[in-house]
């Protein structure tokens, strides 16, 4: 069970919520219509998908550099 008086539990709950939001942002047609596909990336947000791109050895350095430029990192 979650203990909302425990900082770690609150942080983990926030991370779980953000991961769910990230997945909805790339899989929901309704979300895409309201906010636009990839809107979080265009806003420079470090989403789960962005982090996964940098951890993925199968993604070329050129693509990683392009993402960095989009994020203005």
PDB file of N, CA, C and O in Angstrom:
ATOM      1  N   UNK A   1       0.842  -1.198   0.000  1.00  0.00           N
ATOM      2  CA  UNK A   1       0.000   0.000   0.000  1.00  0.00           C
ATOM      3  C   UNK A   1       0.877   1.248   0.000  1.00  0.00           C
ATOM      4  O   UNK A   1       1.994   1.229   0.492  1.00  0.00           O
ATOM      5  N   UNK A   2       0.315   2.293  -0.552  1.00  0.00           N
ATOM      6  CA  UNK A   2       1.022   3.566  -0.594  1.00  0.00           C
ATOM      7  C   UNK A   2       0.863   4.314   0.713  1.00  0.00           C
ATOM      8  O   UNK A   2      -0.204   4.327   1.312  1.00  0.00           O
ATOM      9  N   UNK A   3       1.931   4.930   1.131  1.00  0.00           N
ATOM     10  CA  UNK A   3       1.909   5.802   2.300  1.00  0.00           C
ATOM     11  C   UNK A   3       2.206   7.210   1.798  1.00  0.00           C
ATOM     12  O   UNK A   3       3.343   7.542   1.485  1.00  0.00           O
ATOM     13  N   UNK A   4       1.191   8.037   1.657  1.00  0.00           N
ATOM     14  CA  UNK A   4       1.352   9.369   1.096  1.00  0.00           C
ATOM     15  C   UNK A   4       2.068  10.333   2.031  1.00  0.00           C
ATOM     16  O   UNK A   4       2.323  11.475   1.657  1.00  0.00           O
ATOM     17  N   UNK A   5       2.439   9.856   3.216  1.00  0.00           N
ATOM     18  CA  UNK A   5       3.277  10.670   4.099  1.00  0.00           C
ATOM     19  C   UNK A   5       4.750  10.324   3.895  1.00  0.00           C
ATOM     20  O   UNK A   5       5.617  10.962   4.464  1.00  0.00           O
ATOM     21  N   UNK A   6       5.007   9.309   3.060  1.00  0.00           N
ATOM     22  CA  UNK A   6       6.368   8.870   2.762  1.00  0.00           C
ATOM     23  C   UNK A   6       6.798   9.502   1.433  1.00  0.00           C
ATOM     24  O   UNK A   6       6.184   9.276   0.400  1.00  0.00           O
ATOM     25  N   UNK A   7       7.878  10.279   1.459  1.00  0.00           N
ATOM     26  CA  UNK A   7       8.335  10.986   0.258  1.00  0.00           C
ATOM     27  C   UNK A   7       8.644  10.040  -0.899  1.00  0.00           C
ATOM     28  O   UNK A   7       8.347  10.349  -2.054  1.00  0.00           O
ATOM     29  N   UNK A   8       9.238   8.896  -0.617  1.00  0.00           N
ATOM     30  CA  UNK A   8       9.569   7.948  -1.680  1.00  0.00           C
ATOM     31  C   UNK A   8       8.302   7.417  -2.342  1.00  0.00           C
ATOM     32  O   UNK A   8       8.233   7.330  -3.570  1.00  0.00           O
ATOM     33  N   UNK A   9       7.287   7.075  -1.556  1.00  0.00           N
ATOM     34  CA  UNK A   9       6.024   6.591  -2.113  1.00  0.00           C
ATOM     35  C   UNK A   9       5.386   7.655  -3.005  1.00  0.00           C
ATOM     36  O   UNK A   9       4.881   7.350  -4.081  1.00  0.00           O
ATOM     37  N   UNK A  10       5.428   8.887  -2.575  1.00  0.00           N
ATOM     38  CA  UNK A  10       4.854   9.984  -3.361  1.00  0.00           C
ATOM     39  C   UNK A  10       5.633  10.152  -4.655  1.00  0.00           C
ATOM     40  O   UNK A  10       5.044  10.332  -5.731  1.00  0.00           O
ATOM     41  N   UNK A  11       6.955  10.065  -4.575  1.00  0.00           N
ATOM     42  CA  UNK A  11       7.789  10.195  -5.773  1.00  0.00           C
ATOM     43  C   UNK A  11       7.518   9.051  -6.754  1.00  0.00           C
ATOM     44  O   UNK A  11       7.408   9.267  -7.967  1.00  0.00           O
ATOM     45  N   UNK A  12       7.396   7.832  -6.251  1.00  0.00           N
ATOM     46  CA  UNK A  12       7.105   6.683  -7.109  1.00  0.00           C
ATOM     47  C   UNK A  12       5.718   6.795  -7.740  1.00  0.00           C
ATOM     48  O   UNK A  12       5.543   6.457  -8.912  1.00  0.00           O
ATOM     49  N   UNK A  13       4.749   7.277  -6.989  1.00  0.00           N
ATOM     50  CA  UNK A  13       3.409   7.480  -7.525  1.00  0.00           C
ATOM     51  C   UNK A  13       3.452   8.518  -8.643  1.00  0.00           C
ATOM     52  O   UNK A  13       2.848   8.337  -9.702  1.00  0.00           O
ATOM     53  N   UNK A  14       4.192   9.588  -8.449  1.00  0.00           N
ATOM     54  CA  UNK A  14       4.335  10.610  -9.481  1.00  0.00           C
ATOM     55  C   UNK A  14       4.999  10.060 -10.731  1.00  0.00           C
ATOM     56  O   UNK A  14       4.584  10.363 -11.856  1.00  0.00           O
ATOM     57  N   UNK A  15       6.023   9.228 -10.561  1.00  0.00           N
ATOM     58  CA  UNK A  15       6.711   8.621 -11.705  1.00  0.00           C
ATOM     59  C   UNK A  15       5.776   7.693 -12.467  1.00  0.00           C
ATOM     60  O   UNK A  15       5.750   7.703 -13.704  1.00  0.00           O
ATOM     61  N   UNK A  16       4.997   6.898 -11.741  1.00  0.00           N
ATOM     62  CA  UNK A  16       4.037   5.997 -12.386  1.00  0.00           C
ATOM     63  C   UNK A  16       3.001   6.788 -13.179  1.00  0.00           C
ATOM     64  O   UNK A  16       2.653   6.431 -14.308  1.00  0.00           O
ATOM     65  N   UNK A  17       2.514   7.868 -12.608  1.00  0.00           N
ATOM     66  CA  UNK A  17       1.549   8.716 -13.296  1.00  0.00           C
ATOM     67  C   UNK A  17       2.169   9.295 -14.568  1.00  0.00           C
ATOM     68  O   UNK A  17       1.543   9.315 -15.631  1.00  0.00           O
ATOM     69  N   UNK A  18       3.410   9.759 -14.485  1.00  0.00           N
ATOM     70  CA  UNK A  18       4.065  10.370 -15.644  1.00  0.00           C
ATOM     71  C   UNK A  18       4.300   9.355 -16.749  1.00  0.00           C
ATOM     72  O   UNK A  18       4.120   9.656 -17.931  1.00  0.00           O
ATOM     73  N   UNK A  19       4.694   8.136 -16.388  1.00  0.00           N
ATOM     74  CA  UNK A  19       4.881   7.081 -17.395  1.00  0.00           C
ATOM     75  C   UNK A  19       3.567   6.800 -18.101  1.00  0.00           C
ATOM     76  O   UNK A  19       3.517   6.695 -19.329  1.00  0.00           O
ATOM     77  N   UNK A  20       2.474   6.695 -17.349  1.00  0.00           N
ATOM     78  CA  UNK A  20       1.158   6.458 -17.949  1.00  0.00           C
ATOM     79  C   UNK A  20       0.799   7.610 -18.884  1.00  0.00           C
ATOM     80  O   UNK A  20       0.327   7.400 -19.996  1.00  0.00           O
ATOM     81  N   UNK A  21       1.047   8.829 -18.463  1.00  0.00           N
ATOM     82  CA  UNK A  21       0.752   9.999 -19.290  1.00  0.00           C
ATOM     83  C   UNK A  21       1.587   9.983 -20.573  1.00  0.00           C
ATOM     84  O   UNK A  21       1.079  10.291 -21.657  1.00  0.00           O
ATOM     85  N   UNK A  22       2.854   9.619 -20.463  1.00  0.00           N
ATOM     86  CA  UNK A  22       3.728   9.532 -21.637  1.00  0.00           C
ATOM     87  C   UNK A  22       3.201   8.514 -22.642  1.00  0.00           C
ATOM     88  O   UNK A  22       3.197   8.761 -23.854  1.00  0.00           O
ATOM     89  N   UNK A  23       2.761   7.356 -22.146  1.00  0.00           N
ATOM     90  CA  UNK A  23       2.241   6.328 -23.039  1.00  0.00           C
ATOM     91  C   UNK A  23       0.940   6.764 -23.707  1.00  0.00           C
ATOM     92  O   UNK A  23       0.742   6.533 -24.899  1.00  0.00           O
ATOM     93  N   UNK A  24       0.075   7.402 -22.952  1.00  0.00           N
ATOM     94  CA  UNK A  24      -1.177   7.906 -23.521  1.00  0.00           C
ATOM     95  C   UNK A  24      -0.881   8.947 -24.607  1.00  0.00           C
ATOM     96  O   UNK A  24      -1.528   8.978 -25.652  1.00  0.00           O
ATOM     97  N   UNK A  25       0.119   9.773 -24.380  1.00  0.00           N
ATOM     98  CA  UNK A  25       0.462  10.843 -25.312  1.00  0.00           C
ATOM     99  C   UNK A  25       0.849  10.310 -26.689  1.00  0.00           C
ATOM    100  O   UNK A  25       0.651  10.995 -27.685  1.00  0.00           O
ATOM    101  N   UNK A  26       1.388   9.102 -26.763  1.00  0.00           N
ATOM    102  CA  UNK A  26       1.803   8.558 -28.058  1.00  0.00           C
ATOM    103  C   UNK A  26       0.874   7.477 -28.596  1.00  0.00           C
ATOM    104  O   UNK A  26       1.044   7.046 -29.726  1.00  0.00           O
ATOM    105  N   UNK A  27      -0.111   7.063 -27.815  1.00  0.00           N
ATOM    106  CA  UNK A  27      -0.996   5.995 -28.283  1.00  0.00           C
ATOM    107  C   UNK A  27      -2.450   6.410 -28.439  1.00  0.00           C
ATOM    108  O   UNK A  27      -3.224   5.705 -29.075  1.00  0.00           O
ATOM    109  N   UNK A  28      -2.840   7.536 -27.887  1.00  0.00           N
ATOM    110  CA  UNK A  28      -4.242   7.948 -27.900  1.00  0.00           C
ATOM    111  C   UNK A  28      -4.530   8.914 -29.050  1.00  0.00           C
ATOM    112  O   UNK A  28      -3.935   9.988 -29.133  1.00  0.00           O
ATOM    113  N   UNK A  29      -5.444   8.527 -29.935  1.00  0.00           N
ATOM    114  CA  UNK A  29      -5.841   9.423 -31.020  1.00  0.00           C
ATOM    115  C   UNK A  29      -6.509  10.678 -30.467  1.00  0.00           C
ATOM    116  O   UNK A  29      -6.295  11.783 -30.979  1.00  0.00           O
ATOM    117  N   UNK A  30      -7.309  10.530 -29.420  1.00  0.00           N
ATOM    118  CA  UNK A  30      -7.990  11.682 -28.812  1.00  0.00           C
ATOM    119  C   UNK A  30      -6.967  12.669 -28.247  1.00  0.00           C
ATOM    120  O   UNK A  30      -7.085  13.880 -28.441  1.00  0.00           O
ATOM    121  N   UNK A  31      -5.980  12.156 -27.570  1.00  0.00           N
ATOM    122  CA  UNK A  31      -4.923  13.009 -27.006  1.00  0.00           C
ATOM    123  C   UNK A  31      -4.199  13.749 -28.132  1.00  0.00           C
ATOM    124  O   UNK A  31      -3.926  14.937 -28.036  1.00  0.00           O
ATOM    125  N   UNK A  32      -3.895  13.025 -29.202  1.00  0.00           N
ATOM    126  CA  UNK A  32      -3.189  13.626 -30.337  1.00  0.00           C
ATOM    127  C   UNK A  32      -4.015  14.734 -30.973  1.00  0.00           C
ATOM    128  O   UNK A  32      -3.483  15.769 -31.373  1.00  0.00           O
ATOM    129  N   UNK A  33      -5.326  14.549 -31.044  1.00  0.00           N
ATOM    130  CA  UNK A  33      -6.201  15.576 -31.622  1.00  0.00           C
ATOM    131  C   UNK A  33      -6.237  16.821 -30.746  1.00  0.00           C
ATOM    132  O   UNK A  33      -6.257  17.941 -31.247  1.00  0.00           O
ATOM    133  N   UNK A  34      -6.247  16.623 -29.434  1.00  0.00           N
ATOM    134  CA  UNK A  34      -6.336  17.749 -28.500  1.00  0.00           C
ATOM    135  C   UNK A  34      -5.009  18.489 -28.348  1.00  0.00           C
ATOM    136  O   UNK A  34      -4.978  19.712 -28.294  1.00  0.00           O
ATOM    137  N   UNK A  35      -3.915  17.744 -28.246  1.00  0.00           N
ATOM    138  CA  UNK A  35      -2.618  18.373 -27.945  1.00  0.00           C
ATOM    139  C   UNK A  35      -1.621  18.256 -29.071  1.00  0.00           C
ATOM    140  O   UNK A  35      -0.627  18.947 -29.083  1.00  0.00           O
ATOM    141  N   UNK A  36      -1.839  17.346 -29.984  1.00  0.00           N
ATOM    142  CA  UNK A  36      -0.890  17.122 -31.064  1.00  0.00           C
ATOM    143  C   UNK A  36       0.037  15.972 -30.743  1.00  0.00           C
ATOM    144  O   UNK A  36       0.447  15.798 -29.604  1.00  0.00           O
ATOM    145  N   UNK A  37       0.351  15.192 -31.757  1.00  0.00           N
ATOM    146  CA  UNK A  37       1.236  14.046 -31.585  1.00  0.00           C
ATOM    147  C   UNK A  37       2.657  14.543 -31.313  1.00  0.00           C
ATOM    148  O   UNK A  37       3.163  15.404 -32.024  1.00  0.00           O
ATOM    149  N   UNK A  38       3.261  14.022 -30.294  1.00  0.00           N
ATOM    150  CA  UNK A  38       4.627  14.408 -29.957  1.00  0.00           C
ATOM    151  C   UNK A  38       4.744  15.770 -29.301  1.00  0.00           C
ATOM    152  O   UNK A  38       5.828  16.338 -29.235  1.00  0.00           O
ATOM    153  N   UNK A  39       3.644  16.294 -28.799  1.00  0.00           N
ATOM    154  CA  UNK A  39       3.645  17.624 -28.193  1.00  0.00           C
ATOM    155  C   UNK A  39       4.618  17.726 -27.023  1.00  0.00           C
ATOM    156  O   UNK A  39       5.311  18.732 -26.878  1.00  0.00           O
ATOM    157  N   UNK A  40       4.704  16.686 -26.213  1.00  0.00           N
ATOM    158  CA  UNK A  40       5.629  16.709 -25.074  1.00  0.00           C
ATOM    159  C   UNK A  40       7.074  16.871 -25.553  1.00  0.00           C
ATOM    160  O   UNK A  40       7.860  17.599 -24.947  1.00  0.00           O
ATOM    161  N   UNK A  41       7.420  16.202 -26.649  1.00  0.00           N
ATOM    162  CA  UNK A  41       8.776  16.312 -27.182  1.00  0.00           C
ATOM    163  C   UNK A  41       9.018  17.726 -27.680  1.00  0.00           C
ATOM    164  O   UNK A  41      10.053  18.330 -27.410  1.00  0.00           O
ATOM    165  N   UNK A  42       8.051  18.276 -28.404  1.00  0.00           N
ATOM    166  CA  UNK A  42       8.200  19.642 -28.911  1.00  0.00           C
ATOM    167  C   UNK A  42       8.291  20.668 -27.783  1.00  0.00           C
ATOM    168  O   UNK A  42       8.888  21.723 -27.948  1.00  0.00           O
ATOM    169  N   UNK A  43       7.700  20.347 -26.632  1.00  0.00           N
ATOM    170  CA  UNK A  43       7.777  21.229 -25.467  1.00  0.00           C
ATOM    171  C   UNK A  43       9.080  21.017 -24.695  1.00  0.00           C
ATOM    172  O   UNK A  43       9.345  21.697 -23.716  1.00  0.00           O
ATOM    173  N   UNK A  44       9.900  20.064 -25.142  1.00  0.00           N
ATOM    174  CA  UNK A  44      11.184  19.810 -24.487  1.00  0.00           C
ATOM    175  C   UNK A  44      11.095  18.966 -23.237  1.00  0.00           C
ATOM    176  O   UNK A  44      12.038  18.931 -22.446  1.00  0.00           O
ATOM    177  N   UNK A  45       9.987  18.260 -23.064  1.00  0.00           N
ATOM    178  CA  UNK A  45       9.830  17.421 -21.871  1.00  0.00           C
ATOM    179  C   UNK A  45      10.622  16.141 -22.015  1.00  0.00           C
ATOM    180  O   UNK A  45      10.681  15.548 -23.086  1.00  0.00           O
ATOM    181  N   UNK A  46      11.239  15.711 -20.947  1.00  0.00           N
ATOM    182  CA  UNK A  46      12.028  14.476 -20.938  1.00  0.00           C
ATOM    183  C   UNK A  46      11.101  13.320 -20.589  1.00  0.00           C
ATOM    184  O   UNK A  46      10.939  12.966 -19.429  1.00  0.00           O
ATOM    185  N   UNK A  47      10.493  12.738 -21.612  1.00  0.00           N
ATOM    186  CA  UNK A  47       9.536  11.664 -21.402  1.00  0.00           C
ATOM    187  C   UNK A  47      10.236  10.313 -21.335  1.00  0.00           C
ATOM    188  O   UNK A  47      11.428  10.188 -21.653  1.00  0.00           O
ATOM    189  N   UNK A  48       9.479   9.293 -20.982  1.00  0.00           N
ATOM    190  CA  UNK A  48      10.003   7.931 -20.944  1.00  0.00           C
ATOM    191  C   UNK A  48      10.537   7.531 -22.318  1.00  0.00           C
ATOM    192  O   UNK A  48      11.594   6.912 -22.430  1.00  0.00           O
ATOM    193  N   UNK A  49       9.836   7.910 -23.379  1.00  0.00           N
ATOM    194  CA  UNK A  49      10.273   7.562 -24.722  1.00  0.00           C
ATOM    195  C   UNK A  49      11.589   8.264 -25.080  1.00  0.00           C
ATOM    196  O   UNK A  49      12.442   7.698 -25.750  1.00  0.00           O
ATOM    197  N   UNK A  50      11.760   9.491 -24.635  1.00  0.00           N
ATOM    198  CA  UNK A  50      13.008  10.212 -24.883  1.00  0.00           C
ATOM    199  C   UNK A  50      14.154   9.496 -24.171  1.00  0.00           C
ATOM    200  O   UNK A  50      15.207   9.244 -24.763  1.00  0.00           O
ATOM    201  N   UNK A  51      13.958   9.161 -22.915  1.00  0.00           N
ATOM    202  CA  UNK A  51      15.008   8.455 -22.171  1.00  0.00           C
ATOM    203  C   UNK A  51      15.337   7.122 -22.816  1.00  0.00           C
ATOM    204  O   UNK A  51      16.500   6.747 -22.944  1.00  0.00           O
ATOM    205  N   UNK A  52      14.308   6.406 -23.256  1.00  0.00           N
ATOM    206  CA  UNK A  52      14.517   5.110 -23.899  1.00  0.00           C
ATOM    207  C   UNK A  52      15.336   5.256 -25.176  1.00  0.00           C
ATOM    208  O   UNK A  52      16.177   4.418 -25.489  1.00  0.00           O
ATOM    209  N   UNK A  53      15.123   6.328 -25.904  1.00  0.00           N
ATOM    210  CA  UNK A  53      15.884   6.580 -27.129  1.00  0.00           C
ATOM    211  C   UNK A  53      17.371   6.680 -26.824  1.00  0.00           C
ATOM    212  O   UNK A  53      18.202   6.121 -27.538  1.00  0.00           O
ATOM    213  N   UNK A  54      17.712   7.385 -25.767  1.00  0.00           N
ATOM    214  CA  UNK A  54      19.125   7.552 -25.427  1.00  0.00           C
ATOM    215  C   UNK A  54      19.748   6.268 -24.877  1.00  0.00           C
ATOM    216  O   UNK A  54      20.950   6.052 -25.007  1.00  0.00           O
ATOM    217  N   UNK A  55      18.951   5.415 -24.281  1.00  0.00           N
ATOM    218  CA  UNK A  55      19.465   4.144 -23.756  1.00  0.00           C
ATOM    219  C   UNK A  55      19.552   3.070 -24.825  1.00  0.00           C
ATOM    220  O   UNK A  55      20.224   2.069 -24.647  1.00  0.00           O
ATOM    221  N   UNK A  56      18.847   3.259 -25.949  1.00  0.00           N
ATOM    222  CA  UNK A  56      18.734   2.239 -26.983  1.00  0.00           C
ATOM    223  C   UNK A  56      19.954   2.283 -27.907  1.00  0.00           C
ATOM    224  O   UNK A  56      20.161   3.246 -28.629  1.00  0.00           O
ATOM    225  N   UNK A  57      20.726   1.209 -27.912  1.00  0.00           N
ATOM    226  CA  UNK A  57      21.917   1.151 -28.757  1.00  0.00           C
ATOM    227  C   UNK A  57      21.580   0.998 -30.235  1.00  0.00           C
ATOM    228  O   UNK A  57      22.442   1.177 -31.093  1.00  0.00           O
ATOM    229  N   UNK A  58      20.332   0.640 -30.562  1.00  0.00           N
ATOM    230  CA  UNK A  58      19.927   0.465 -31.954  1.00  0.00           C
ATOM    231  C   UNK A  58      19.536   1.774 -32.629  1.00  0.00           C
ATOM    232  O   UNK A  58      19.267   1.792 -33.822  1.00  0.00           O
ATOM    233  N   UNK A  59      19.484   2.863 -31.877  1.00  0.00           N
ATOM    234  CA  UNK A  59      19.164   4.182 -32.423  1.00  0.00           C
ATOM    235  C   UNK A  59      20.481   4.852 -32.825  1.00  0.00           C
ATOM    236  O   UNK A  59      21.410   4.924 -32.026  1.00  0.00           O
ATOM    237  N   UNK A  60      20.552   5.335 -34.057  1.00  0.00           N
ATOM    238  CA  UNK A  60      21.793   5.943 -34.540  1.00  0.00           C
ATOM    239  C   UNK A  60      22.112   7.231 -33.783  1.00  0.00           C
ATOM    240  O   UNK A  60      21.218   7.900 -33.263  1.00  0.00           O
ATOM    241  N   UNK A  61      23.372   7.550 -33.743  1.00  0.00           N
ATOM    242  CA  UNK A  61      23.803   8.797 -33.103  1.00  0.00           C
ATOM    243  C   UNK A  61      23.191   9.999 -33.802  1.00  0.00           C
ATOM    244  O   UNK A  61      22.884  11.000 -33.157  1.00  0.00           O
ATOM    245  N   UNK A  62      23.026   9.928 -35.123  1.00  0.00           N
ATOM    246  CA  UNK A  62      22.419  11.030 -35.868  1.00  0.00           C
ATOM    247  C   UNK A  62      20.991  11.289 -35.387  1.00  0.00           C
ATOM    248  O   UNK A  62      20.579  12.445 -35.216  1.00  0.00           O
ATOM    249  N   UNK A  63      20.237  10.221 -35.149  1.00  0.00           N
ATOM    250  CA  UNK A  63      18.865  10.383 -34.662  1.00  0.00           C
ATOM    251  C   UNK A  63      18.850  10.920 -33.231  1.00  0.00           C
ATOM    252  O   UNK A  63      18.012  11.742 -32.880  1.00  0.00           O
ATOM    253  N   UNK A  64      19.792  10.470 -32.428  1.00  0.00           N
ATOM    254  CA  UNK A  64      19.886  10.977 -31.061  1.00  0.00           C
ATOM    255  C   UNK A  64      20.236  12.467 -31.072  1.00  0.00           C
ATOM    256  O   UNK A  64      19.662  13.249 -30.317  1.00  0.00           O
ATOM    257  N   UNK A  65      21.152  12.846 -31.939  1.00  0.00           N
ATOM    258  CA  UNK A  65      21.527  14.257 -32.049  1.00  0.00           C
ATOM    259  C   UNK A  65      20.354  15.099 -32.541  1.00  0.00           C
ATOM    260  O   UNK A  65      20.169  16.235 -32.084  1.00  0.00           O
ATOM    261  N   UNK A  66      19.553  14.556 -33.456  1.00  0.00           N
ATOM    262  CA  UNK A  66      18.367  15.279 -33.932  1.00  0.00           C
ATOM    263  C   UNK A  66      17.387  15.486 -32.781  1.00  0.00           C
ATOM    264  O   UNK A  66      16.818  16.577 -32.627  1.00  0.00           O
ATOM    265  N   UNK A  67      17.189  14.473 -31.965  1.00  0.00           N
ATOM    266  CA  UNK A  67      16.293  14.601 -30.816  1.00  0.00           C
ATOM    267  C   UNK A  67      16.817  15.643 -29.846  1.00  0.00           C
ATOM    268  O   UNK A  67      16.055  16.453 -29.326  1.00  0.00           O
ATOM    269  N   UNK A  68      18.114  15.656 -29.623  1.00  0.00           N
ATOM    270  CA  UNK A  68      18.723  16.661 -28.744  1.00  0.00           C
ATOM    271  C   UNK A  68      18.440  18.057 -29.286  1.00  0.00           C
ATOM    272  O   UNK A  68      18.093  18.967 -28.529  1.00  0.00           O
ATOM    273  N   UNK A  69      18.537  18.233 -30.582  1.00  0.00           N
ATOM    274  CA  UNK A  69      18.288  19.552 -31.155  1.00  0.00           C
ATOM    275  C   UNK A  69      16.824  19.952 -31.016  1.00  0.00           C
ATOM    276  O   UNK A  69      16.509  21.112 -30.772  1.00  0.00           O
ATOM    277  N   UNK A  70      15.923  18.990 -31.149  1.00  0.00           N
ATOM    278  CA  UNK A  70      14.492  19.280 -30.972  1.00  0.00           C
ATOM    279  C   UNK A  70      14.219  19.690 -29.525  1.00  0.00           C
ATOM    280  O   UNK A  70      13.444  20.615 -29.258  1.00  0.00           O
ATOM    281  N   UNK A  71      14.865  19.010 -28.587  1.00  0.00           N
ATOM    282  CA  UNK A  71      14.652  19.269 -27.164  1.00  0.00           C
ATOM    283  C   UNK A  71      15.424  20.503 -26.674  1.00  0.00           C
ATOM    284  O   UNK A  71      15.246  20.929 -25.540  1.00  0.00           O
ATOM    285  N   UNK A  72      16.287  21.021 -27.508  1.00  0.00           N
ATOM    286  CA  UNK A  72      17.131  22.157 -27.114  1.00  0.00           C
ATOM    287  C   UNK A  72      17.931  21.841 -25.863  1.00  0.00           C
ATOM    288  O   UNK A  72      18.012  22.642 -24.934  1.00  0.00           O
ATOM    289  N   UNK A  73      18.535  20.662 -25.815  1.00  0.00           N
ATOM    290  CA  UNK A  73      19.288  20.236 -24.642  1.00  0.00           C
ATOM    291  C   UNK A  73      20.684  20.772 -24.700  1.00  0.00           C
ATOM    292  O   UNK A  73      21.383  20.766 -25.593  1.00  0.00           O
TER     293      UNK A  73
END
